[in-house]
Amino acid sequence: MLRRLLVLAGAFAPRPPTYASALLLLSAGALWADFGRGKGDFIYPVGVAIDPKGNVYVSEYGNDRVQVFDENAEFIRTWGGYGQGPGQFDEPSELALDSQGNVYVCDTENHRVMKFDPQGKFLLTIGSFGSEPGQFNDPYGVAVNRQGKIFVTDRGNDRVQVFDASGNLVLIWGSPGMEKGQFDEPTGIAAERSGSILVVDTDNSRVQRFSSDGKFLSLFGKWGDREGELTSPTAVATAPNGNIYVLDTGNDRVQEFDSTGSFLSTWGTQGRNPGEFRFPLGLACDKDGNVFVIDTGNHRMQRFSP
């Protein structure tokens, strides 16, 4: 699934040159690394999550692994590798953390979600391939709310599934379509402090808000390239002040909305320079309001101050 998205975006054009900036700290200079398979390097990173200490967790499509960095972008640890066994990945996409620091990773092409402890020890598998309750077809986004419920966008089945911390199915909502509460290939997902759940409805070019029990509440966005419009959005994150950041992937930019979905600001354009993007796929916001963008086609992550 990720390969199809990247091909459509041109990210599998002839391999770009090595990129020297894996993490750009736009408020404090730059830190340097290389495109590649070594520790601290990236090949098509996808997901990002930040723990309360500021440690940064990144999933990589190209290296089938998770890497962890401290708040200064110093490498800490990595785990994973290609395969179908426990703790292995095939095109991992988004990841999320719970209040205990456990890590949930959408193992997309293995059609499952895996749970790890903070050191990367495998704990649990949720799901298998299919369309029955509790099964997945290309799961993509995952979020954990304050109560420990796990929300997963089941992209190929156009629905959201909810599980408890032990992996037991709790709830399902959504169906294919364009009406309120329906989806066309949902991807990113985030839990708001209010308890509401934001879902990126990618091919409908919008974001929908639901209560934690799946009741439709509101939506914002429509297809386009003007301010407040979206083209193939893929990720959403909430800031400490309640504002919402949406990764407008098809337009190579980030857009900021207030808590009601009203447009506030935007930044980014297609390119390889600092502040530019090439098919970005991952988005997170830390406790200080810094915004982390996974710049997938440029094999790097950029961090922006609020």
Tab-separated table of C-alpha atoms in Angstrom:
chain	number	residue	atom	x	y	z
A	1	MET	CA	0.000	0.000	0.000
A	2	LEU	CA	2.734	2.486	0.917
A	3	ARG	CA	4.627	1.548	-2.233
A	4	ARG	CA	1.543	2.409	-4.309
A	5	LEU	CA	1.216	5.782	-2.599
A	6	LEU	CA	4.893	6.562	-3.080
A	7	VAL	CA	4.828	5.546	-6.724
A	8	LEU	CA	1.842	7.800	-7.347
A	9	ALA	CA	3.752	10.659	-5.748
A	10	GLY	CA	6.883	10.056	-7.759
A	11	ALA	CA	8.934	9.084	-4.741
A	12	PHE	CA	10.225	6.009	-6.557
A	13	ALA	CA	11.750	8.072	-9.309
A	14	PRO	CA	15.523	7.548	-9.666
A	15	ARG	CA	16.984	7.478	-6.183
A	16	PRO	CA	17.804	10.965	-4.893
A	17	PRO	CA	21.253	11.836	-3.637
A	18	THR	CA	22.171	11.212	-0.023
A	19	TYR	CA	20.436	13.685	2.264
A	20	ALA	CA	22.573	15.120	4.993
A	21	SER	CA	19.783	16.305	7.247
A	22	ALA	CA	17.787	13.571	8.973
A	23	LEU	CA	16.445	15.975	11.582
A	24	LEU	CA	16.315	19.724	11.063
A	25	LEU	CA	15.968	21.758	14.241
A	26	LEU	CA	14.762	24.967	12.706
A	27	SER	CA	14.849	26.767	16.035
A	28	ALA	CA	18.384	25.621	16.925
A	29	GLY	CA	20.518	24.966	13.861
A	30	ALA	CA	20.795	21.582	12.134
A	31	LEU	CA	21.817	18.058	13.046
A	32	TRP	CA	23.299	15.830	10.350
A	33	ALA	CA	22.967	12.199	9.269
A	34	ASP	CA	22.797	10.167	6.045
A	35	PHE	CA	20.312	8.383	3.811
A	36	GLY	CA	20.918	4.683	4.422
A	37	ARG	CA	20.504	1.630	6.608
A	38	GLY	CA	22.814	2.526	9.481
A	39	LYS	CA	21.775	3.623	12.945
A	40	GLY	CA	20.196	7.047	12.731
A	41	ASP	CA	19.768	6.885	8.944
A	42	PHE	CA	16.419	6.840	7.150
A	43	ILE	CA	14.967	5.194	4.065
A	44	TYR	CA	11.353	6.277	3.541
A	45	PRO	CA	10.406	7.046	7.151
A	46	VAL	CA	6.646	7.161	7.734
A	47	GLY	CA	5.426	7.500	11.318
A	48	VAL	CA	6.528	9.554	14.321
A	49	ALA	CA	5.557	9.732	17.994
A	50	ILE	CA	7.013	11.673	20.933
A	51	ASP	CA	7.126	10.501	24.567
A	52	PRO	CA	6.881	12.845	27.599
A	53	LYS	CA	10.687	12.935	27.922
A	54	GLY	CA	10.998	14.212	24.370
A	55	ASN	CA	12.272	10.956	22.904
A	56	VAL	CA	11.302	10.567	19.246
A	57	TYR	CA	10.094	7.242	17.770
A	58	VAL	CA	10.217	6.873	13.982
A	59	SER	CA	8.953	3.985	11.828
A	60	GLU	CA	10.588	3.300	8.461
A	61	TYR	CA	8.982	1.755	5.421
A	62	GLY	CA	12.329	1.322	3.671
A	63	ASN	CA	14.165	-0.323	6.580
A	64	ASP	CA	11.211	-2.128	8.215
A	65	ARG	CA	12.152	-0.935	11.678
A	66	VAL	CA	11.524	1.544	14.477
A	67	GLN	CA	14.260	3.941	15.583
A	68	VAL	CA	14.360	5.977	18.793
A	69	PHE	CA	16.178	9.296	19.274
A	70	ASP	CA	16.514	11.621	22.235
A	71	GLU	CA	15.306	15.225	22.123
A	72	ASN	CA	18.660	16.288	20.661
A	73	ALA	CA	18.306	13.776	17.792
A	74	GLU	CA	20.937	11.442	19.244
A	75	PHE	CA	20.287	7.807	18.332
A	76	ILE	CA	19.164	5.594	21.263
A	77	ARG	CA	17.961	2.244	19.920
A	78	THR	CA	16.304	0.407	17.064
A	79	TRP	CA	14.294	-2.774	16.600
A	80	GLY	CA	12.508	-4.735	13.897
A	81	GLY	CA	13.546	-6.021	10.489
A	82	TYR	CA	11.711	-7.448	7.519
A	83	GLY	CA	9.527	-10.503	8.108
A	84	GLN	CA	6.212	-11.876	9.291
A	85	GLY	CA	7.253	-13.094	12.722
A	86	PRO	CA	6.658	-11.422	16.090
A	87	GLY	CA	8.550	-8.145	16.207
A	88	GLN	CA	9.208	-8.079	12.451
A	89	PHE	CA	7.620	-5.696	9.943
A	90	ASP	CA	6.452	-5.444	6.363
A	91	GLU	CA	5.896	-1.759	5.525
A	92	PRO	CA	5.225	-0.311	8.975
A	93	SER	CA	3.281	2.932	8.881
A	94	GLU	CA	2.091	5.005	11.855
A	95	LEU	CA	2.927	4.358	15.491
A	96	ALA	CA	1.654	5.613	18.861
A	97	LEU	CA	2.550	5.479	22.559
A	98	ASP	CA	0.397	4.792	25.603
A	99	SER	CA	0.788	6.341	29.052
A	100	GLN	CA	3.198	3.565	30.129
A	101	GLY	CA	5.452	4.215	27.142
A	102	ASN	CA	4.421	1.081	25.266
A	103	VAL	CA	4.690	1.442	21.492
A	104	TYR	CA	1.962	0.399	19.027
A	105	VAL	CA	3.024	0.023	15.386
A	106	CYS	CA	0.770	-0.504	12.370
A	107	ASP	CA	2.477	-3.355	10.501
A	108	THR	CA	0.595	-2.541	7.340
A	109	GLU	CA	1.408	-5.298	4.863
A	110	ASN	CA	1.237	-7.934	7.608
A	111	HIS	CA	-2.254	-6.591	8.380
A	112	ARG	CA	-1.740	-6.268	12.109
A	113	VAL	CA	-0.792	-3.945	14.945
A	114	MET	CA	2.057	-4.918	17.246
A	115	LYS	CA	2.675	-3.733	20.798
A	116	PHE	CA	6.185	-3.294	22.232
A	117	ASP	CA	7.542	-2.103	25.548
A	118	PRO	CA	9.602	1.136	25.546
A	119	GLN	CA	12.821	-0.832	24.903
A	120	GLY	CA	11.339	-2.573	21.867
A	121	LYS	CA	10.497	-5.927	23.451
A	122	PHE	CA	7.602	-7.547	21.588
A	123	LEU	CA	4.479	-7.876	23.733
A	124	LEU	CA	1.368	-8.476	21.638
A	125	THR	CA	-0.125	-8.812	18.153
A	126	ILE	CA	-3.569	-7.452	17.346
A	127	GLY	CA	-5.419	-8.547	14.214
A	128	SER	CA	-4.894	-10.587	11.062
A	129	PHE	CA	-5.828	-10.175	7.409
A	130	GLY	CA	-9.519	-9.990	6.566
A	131	SER	CA	-12.718	-7.977	6.827
A	132	GLU	CA	-14.308	-9.604	9.862
A	133	PRO	CA	-14.442	-7.756	13.201
A	134	GLY	CA	-10.944	-7.583	14.629
A	135	GLN	CA	-9.281	-8.220	11.255
A	136	PHE	CA	-7.479	-5.660	9.089
A	137	ASN	CA	-6.840	-4.819	5.481
A	138	ASP	CA	-3.863	-2.419	5.365
A	139	PRO	CA	-4.118	-0.826	8.818
A	140	TYR	CA	-2.385	2.536	8.688
A	141	GLY	CA	-2.981	4.864	11.638
A	142	VAL	CA	-3.032	4.189	15.374
A	143	ALA	CA	-3.773	6.359	18.405
A	144	VAL	CA	-4.149	5.654	22.122
A	145	ASN	CA	-6.419	7.759	24.317
A	146	ARG	CA	-6.032	8.560	28.012
A	147	GLN	CA	-8.127	5.533	28.964
A	148	GLY	CA	-5.741	3.225	27.110
A	149	LYS	CA	-8.096	2.406	24.241
A	150	ILE	CA	-6.337	1.712	20.931
A	151	PHE	CA	-7.885	3.287	17.811
A	152	VAL	CA	-6.788	1.901	14.423
A	153	THR	CA	-7.690	3.093	10.931
A	154	ASP	CA	-8.466	-0.033	8.928
A	155	ARG	CA	-7.696	1.591	5.600
A	156	GLY	CA	-8.701	-1.186	3.200
A	157	ASN	CA	-11.963	-1.807	5.054
A	158	ASP	CA	-12.847	1.923	5.366
A	159	ARG	CA	-13.443	1.817	9.091
A	160	VAL	CA	-11.992	2.480	12.533
A	161	GLN	CA	-11.566	-0.364	15.004
A	162	VAL	CA	-11.046	0.103	18.743
A	163	PHE	CA	-9.291	-2.324	21.098
A	164	ASP	CA	-8.432	-2.452	24.786
A	165	ALA	CA	-4.851	-2.707	26.040
A	166	SER	CA	-5.030	-6.511	25.874
A	167	GLY	CA	-5.998	-6.441	22.200
A	168	ASN	CA	-9.677	-7.259	22.672
A	169	LEU	CA	-12.036	-5.661	20.158
A	170	VAL	CA	-14.250	-3.007	21.753
A	171	LEU	CA	-15.908	-1.084	18.920
A	172	ILE	CA	-16.089	-0.594	15.124
A	173	TRP	CA	-17.404	2.355	13.166
A	174	GLY	CA	-17.396	3.571	9.574
A	175	SER	CA	-18.178	2.241	6.097
A	176	PRO	CA	-17.158	3.095	2.511
A	177	GLY	CA	-18.582	6.320	1.146
A	178	MET	CA	-18.600	10.103	1.107
A	179	GLU	CA	-21.319	10.830	3.668
A	180	LYS	CA	-20.636	12.031	7.197
A	181	GLY	CA	-19.153	9.178	9.204
A	182	GLN	CA	-18.115	7.266	6.091
A	183	PHE	CA	-14.574	6.920	4.746
A	184	ASP	CA	-12.590	6.524	1.580
A	185	GLU	CA	-9.215	5.097	2.656
A	186	PRO	CA	-8.754	6.584	6.140
A	187	THR	CA	-5.128	6.956	7.249
A	188	GLY	CA	-3.985	9.193	10.128
A	189	ILE	CA	-5.739	9.298	13.489
A	190	ALA	CA	-5.275	11.258	16.719
A	191	ALA	CA	-6.928	11.458	20.136
A	192	GLU	CA	-7.724	14.963	21.363
A	193	ARG	CA	-7.428	15.984	25.007
A	194	SER	CA	-11.199	16.434	25.031
A	195	GLY	CA	-11.550	12.724	24.270
A	196	SER	CA	-12.659	13.191	20.671
A	197	ILE	CA	-10.993	11.253	17.860
A	198	LEU	CA	-9.762	12.890	14.641
A	199	VAL	CA	-9.611	10.698	11.531
A	200	VAL	CA	-7.933	11.674	8.251
A	201	ASP	CA	-10.327	10.629	5.477
A	202	THR	CA	-7.658	10.640	2.781
A	203	ASP	CA	-9.453	10.099	-0.497
A	204	ASN	CA	-12.336	12.318	0.619
A	205	SER	CA	-9.714	15.039	1.371
A	206	ARG	CA	-11.071	15.900	4.799
A	207	VAL	CA	-10.712	15.312	8.539
A	208	GLN	CA	-13.623	13.961	10.572
A	209	ARG	CA	-14.125	14.230	14.328
A	210	PHE	CA	-15.895	11.537	16.339
A	211	SER	CA	-16.666	10.909	19.970
A	212	SER	CA	-14.655	8.069	21.509
A	213	ASP	CA	-17.672	5.796	20.998
A	214	GLY	CA	-17.782	6.509	17.267
A	215	LYS	CA	-20.488	9.157	17.055
A	216	PHE	CA	-19.884	11.641	14.221
A	217	LEU	CA	-19.343	15.180	15.525
A	218	SER	CA	-17.950	17.398	12.758
A	219	LEU	CA	-15.635	17.607	9.760
A	220	PHE	CA	-13.425	20.123	7.998
A	221	GLY	CA	-11.539	20.313	4.727
A	222	LYS	CA	-12.364	19.640	1.114
A	223	TRP	CA	-10.357	18.841	-2.002
A	224	GLY	CA	-8.163	21.612	-3.336
A	225	ASP	CA	-4.948	23.585	-2.948
A	226	ARG	CA	-6.177	26.824	-1.407
A	227	GLU	CA	-5.883	27.677	2.265
A	228	GLY	CA	-7.942	25.232	4.305
A	229	GLU	CA	-8.301	22.818	1.378
A	230	LEU	CA	-6.612	19.416	1.300
A	231	THR	CA	-5.282	16.996	-1.288
A	232	SER	CA	-4.682	13.422	-0.081
A	233	PRO	CA	-4.001	14.323	3.570
A	234	THR	CA	-2.362	11.512	5.541
A	235	ALA	CA	-1.691	12.584	9.143
A	236	VAL	CA	-3.118	14.698	11.946
A	237	ALA	CA	-1.737	15.865	15.289
A	238	THR	CA	-2.998	18.050	18.112
A	239	ALA	CA	-1.026	20.793	19.862
A	240	PRO	CA	-1.079	21.509	23.620
A	241	ASN	CA	-3.244	24.589	22.940
A	242	GLY	CA	-5.853	22.469	21.136
A	243	ASN	CA	-4.953	23.530	17.611
A	244	ILE	CA	-4.879	20.836	14.928
A	245	TYR	CA	-2.092	20.220	12.423
A	246	VAL	CA	-2.909	18.318	9.225
A	247	LEU	CA	-0.321	16.934	6.829
A	248	ASP	CA	-1.594	17.990	3.409
A	249	THR	CA	0.509	15.414	1.583
A	250	GLY	CA	-0.688	16.024	-1.955
A	251	ASN	CA	0.161	19.726	-1.583
A	252	ASP	CA	3.495	19.099	0.234
A	253	ARG	CA	2.585	21.303	3.179
A	254	VAL	CA	1.330	21.428	6.755
A	255	GLN	CA	-1.870	23.263	7.606
A	256	GLU	CA	-2.898	24.498	11.031
A	257	PHE	CA	-6.521	24.737	12.159
A	258	ASP	CA	-8.105	25.798	15.416
A	259	SER	CA	-10.081	23.340	17.523
A	260	THR	CA	-13.247	24.012	15.503
A	261	GLY	CA	-11.538	23.268	12.174
A	262	SER	CA	-11.123	26.901	11.063
A	263	PHE	CA	-7.980	27.564	9.035
A	264	LEU	CA	-5.137	29.410	10.792
A	265	SER	CA	-1.888	29.039	8.859
A	266	THR	CA	0.125	26.906	6.473
A	267	TRP	CA	3.759	26.306	5.566
A	268	GLY	CA	5.801	24.220	3.156
A	269	THR	CA	6.068	23.610	-0.541
A	270	GLN	CA	7.581	20.909	-2.732
A	271	GLY	CA	11.359	20.768	-2.582
A	272	ARG	CA	14.468	19.544	-0.813
A	273	ASN	CA	15.554	22.625	1.117
A	274	PRO	CA	14.871	23.116	4.832
A	275	GLY	CA	11.185	23.832	5.290
A	276	GLU	CA	10.268	22.138	2.004
A	277	PHE	CA	8.765	18.658	1.642
A	278	ARG	CA	8.580	15.769	-0.779
A	279	PHE	CA	5.564	13.563	-0.093
A	280	PRO	CA	5.483	13.948	3.723
A	281	LEU	CA	3.650	11.165	5.563
A	282	GLY	CA	4.183	11.525	9.318
A	283	LEU	CA	3.247	14.201	11.848
A	284	ALA	CA	3.479	14.672	15.623
A	285	CYS	CA	3.473	17.477	18.171
A	286	ASP	CA	5.395	17.416	21.465
A	287	LYS	CA	4.446	18.862	24.858
A	288	ASP	CA	6.141	22.170	23.991
A	289	GLY	CA	4.181	22.560	20.766
A	290	ASN	CA	7.054	21.707	18.414
A	291	VAL	CA	5.842	20.087	15.199
A	292	PHE	CA	7.668	17.056	13.774
A	293	VAL	CA	7.145	16.296	10.082
A	294	ILE	CA	8.275	13.069	8.452
A	295	ASP	CA	9.494	14.243	5.044
A	296	THR	CA	9.267	10.796	3.500
A	297	GLY	CA	10.414	11.429	-0.057
A	298	ASN	CA	13.426	13.365	1.231
A	299	HIS	CA	14.287	10.606	3.742
A	300	ARG	CA	14.359	12.945	6.715
A	301	MET	CA	12.415	14.436	9.583
A	302	GLN	CA	12.040	18.163	10.166
A	303	ARG	CA	11.142	19.848	13.438
A	304	PHE	CA	9.470	23.255	13.589
A	305	SER	CA	9.038	25.515	16.586
A	306	PRO	CA	5.514	26.829	17.281
